[in-house]
Amino acid sequence: MATSSGKPPAEACYMLIHPSLDVETPNLQILKRNLERGTDDIKVEALQQIISGTVQGENYDQLLMHVIRFVMPTRNKALKKLLLFYWEVCPKYAADGTLKQETILICNALRNDLQHPNEYIRGATLRFLCKLREAEIIEPLIGPTRECLEHRHAYVRKNAVVAVAAIYRCLPHLIPDAPELISSFLAAEADMTCRRNALAMLTASAPAAAVHWLKENAQLVAGFDELLQLAVIDLIRRCARDFAAEKTLFVRCIFELLGATASAVKYEAATSLVGLTANPAAVKAAAACYISLAAKESDNNVKIIVLERLDQLRTRHEGILDDLVMDLLRVLSTPDLGVRRKALAIVMKLASRRNVNDVIAMLRKELTKTVTSGGDQQQDKASDYRLLLIQTIHTCAGEFPEVAADVVDLFLDSISEFGASSATDAIIFVREVAEKFPALRQNIIKHLVSSFLDFKTGKVIRGALWILGEYAESGDEIRDVWTKLREAIGELPLLAAEQRELEAAKESGDKSPQEQAVTVSVPASRRVLPDGTYATESAMTAVASTTIKLDSKPPLRAVLLHSDFFTGTVLASTLAKLVLRFAKLEGESDEQLNSLRAEAVLIMAGVIRIGQSTFVSNAIDEDSYDRVLACIRALEYMDEDADVLTGAFISDTQSAFARLVKGEAKREREEKKLHSKETAVQVDDAIGFRLVAKKPAGDADNSIERDIELATGEAEGRAAVSKLDTVVQLTGFSDAVYAEAYVCVNQYDILLDIMVVNQTNTMLRNLSIEFSTVGDLKLVEKPASYTLAPYSFSSVKASIKVSSTETGLIFGNIVYDGPGVNDNHCIVLNDIRVDIMEYIRPARCDETQFHAMWTEFEWENKVNMSTTKEAAENLDLRAYLKHIMDATNMACLTPENALAGDCGFLSANLYARSIFGEDALANISIEKPTDSSPITGHIRIRAKTQGIALNLGDKISAAKVALPE
């Protein structure tokens, strides 16, 4: 509501009615005729039209007497209810500011309704008195209102308490003894709802009386009704600061309410308890209450809210809640993955060396359950949950090395039963442990060798091959690995064995699996063209139905026949590493070395020949061919260049992976340090004693004020930002009306605080600001029109709802009347642009999640990158990447070690997430061949929605122009 110096006091409005655009507004004569001669139904419709028109600004003053004469005497309950709405919005003051004479009749009618034998009419009238602010009308009604406190029906009594509280709050001189009256009522009342209303009134108006009542009834708090218990908690919250002497009483009552049956009471009690005291016992009791709610409540939203509150409690009280970690694991019984993810995140923060073994044991049981779950739908959910558990166990083992050995044994024993994504994450963890803990390498090699034949997917096989090739060092280990690899490959030579099998099948008179070809329709696939656009490709193709036979083949042979030649290159590299390492061992015979060398070359040649044969659907690619051929040549010249080849195949690869692991660990430490609370103090710092220090009024922990700050967006840190930084000038200085807006972007809405200045010497009537929006923005409420005196100013607020991460546009105009009777004016406002960067936050995800989202997301935007020679002269590729990250608020997922070096080319993956849960992916590929060359390349953006992909592309296009100096 806007006010100005030239406007009389505005009346309060308690309701908003949206106007119906398809209904014509009736004139006064029609409304008068309907009120005079119509039936009750016609009068109901007419009165609804009058109320709606009055709220929208229509002048229906002439109808007040008609309503009093023809509607007020009715006994129809619907009409009586509408009458109360009409008394609320109808104009009650004359032009000179005094009450109209007709209000005497209104007052008399309200007095009769307060004495009506029907309790519904009495209660509705009492509720209406809460909205009146005219002392002349309320004063004659004080007596009947007090009498209603003694009515036989609880509905009347509870509304009478609310009416007395509202009158005492706004017009205390009319009922000065209200606190004593309500105190006596509370002592004698038996109905819980009435007692709740009375206690709420005393809490707001006479807190001393409310605290005195609580002292007398402290033993009965546990047996109160839910509403009354919530009122007691509200009393304790509001009075804890002013009645510090009663803190023991308050804490005792709150402890009793922690065991209440109602979930709302338990939640509010736990929240109030941690605000009252920081005692470890109280903090643990509140946390246990939160955990109980999260485990027992059926609503997943409630579970997540409670877990968020528990996480905040953990942040404020580090180390106190560690003993409750096993209780928190009970929340994992819920089927919702989001709740499980949140619970596991808190568990990881509560894990310590004292309880980590118990946590791992519990997670091991949960992991076993996911393997044994049945049903397709349950399998899908179990697969996601299994992946989450594996990632959690991975993180736990990384922070607590003492459990790494048990975790490795768990993963290697169960990896064959995992799905593709879970098994991939497990083998990545095993690889990392093998690098970090050399003492476990022998055990890891042993487990991998025994389980190798159970691996079916290419990613898992590649990970296992890399581990075997890097860390199998002794002669016995190399021989065991070699034997298992030969078993996984099958009969040699590869191509000759397949041909013999084909010939045998022909001689037996049966078609071979390769000849059992069926023509199938390949579904339409989407291809990305070089310019970033899409094309659809479909075809009819013949596919050999070799599934049955391939499933019966050894795993490595089956993978190669499925055209997975990337695994073939890893196999070739592993064989070369094993031979080179075996050659360095002392005491091994040259005959065995030559045997391994020849067999390795035979296998590598077989990989190439299989890739060039008709036994595979896709021929071997050039990169895989060159890589396998390089391994063959390495074994051919290993006698002449042994040191060089050993360094290239063994030393360099190990050191590169070691740098990658150390870099990732360093990033995690820095990120943890960034989010952790600094607790170190200097030895000469002053010690503050909270109990003897005088606490300023604003420093108390008031959860109500904190909730209001969070709801309005005034969170911590934002107060330090000056409002002048976000002020937008809407009109010019020479316009008749000057306007500027302070734009406050909150989480899900935008608040516009507009200052309007009348720069003329005339009165401006019916001045209003009209806004329209472009994008996913919606104006919540239209600002009201008002009158602005000469050279005066006013403040207007408008709220705009935001529903997605898209750059929006707010535009509008100011319209007003004056100085003449028929003069209408309109001033067009400058546009207000809502920046997408207000909603984008840097985030992180693992490589598997990134590639899964990259494949899933439909919208792609490709932006070409090019700079001038002058701009790129003092700018390297990493600095340019940092510039793009700052402009888009995206985090770089590519490890720092992978970006190290100077090769004139850089490729990195970027990731960000909006506050609405929308993911944004980007891949940047840029090059700078020489120091004097410009930076060229492109960046591909993928998102689930078109808006975020296009808007991020616009940001990048603007950023590549505004290069740093």
Short mmCIF file of C-alpha atoms in Angstrom, two decimals, residues 667 840-845 850 881 884-886 888-894 908-913 920-922:
data_model
loop_
_atom_site.label_atom_id
_atom_site.label_comp_id
_atom_site.label_asym_id
_atom_site.label_seq_id
_atom_site.Cartn_x
_atom_site.Cartn_y
_atom_site.Cartn_z
CA ARG A 667 41.14 -29.74 -4.38
CA ILE A 840 23.38 -19.91 -11.52
CA ARG A 841 25.70 -21.46 -8.93
CA PRO A 842 28.95 -23.39 -9.53
CA ALA A 843 28.55 -27.09 -8.74
CA ARG A 844 30.43 -30.35 -9.08
CA CYS A 845 29.60 -33.83 -10.33
CA PHE A 850 28.46 -35.53 -16.50
CA LEU A 881 39.24 -20.42 -19.34
CA ILE A 884 34.83 -17.75 -19.14
CA MET A 885 34.22 -19.45 -15.76
CA ASP A 886 33.90 -16.09 -14.01
CA THR A 888 29.21 -17.90 -16.46
CA ASN A 889 29.49 -18.89 -12.77
CA MET A 890 30.46 -22.40 -13.86
CA ALA A 891 32.93 -24.74 -12.15
CA CYS A 892 35.66 -26.60 -14.03
CA LEU A 893 35.39 -30.37 -13.65
CA THR A 894 38.64 -31.12 -15.47
CA ALA A 908 37.75 -28.74 -20.29
CA ASN A 909 34.30 -29.62 -18.96
CA LEU A 910 32.29 -27.01 -17.04
CA TYR A 911 29.26 -27.55 -14.84
CA ALA A 912 26.77 -25.38 -12.96
CA ARG A 913 23.35 -25.78 -11.36
CA ALA A 920 24.00 -26.69 -17.21
CA LEU A 921 26.90 -28.45 -18.95
CA ALA A 922 29.61 -27.02 -21.17
#
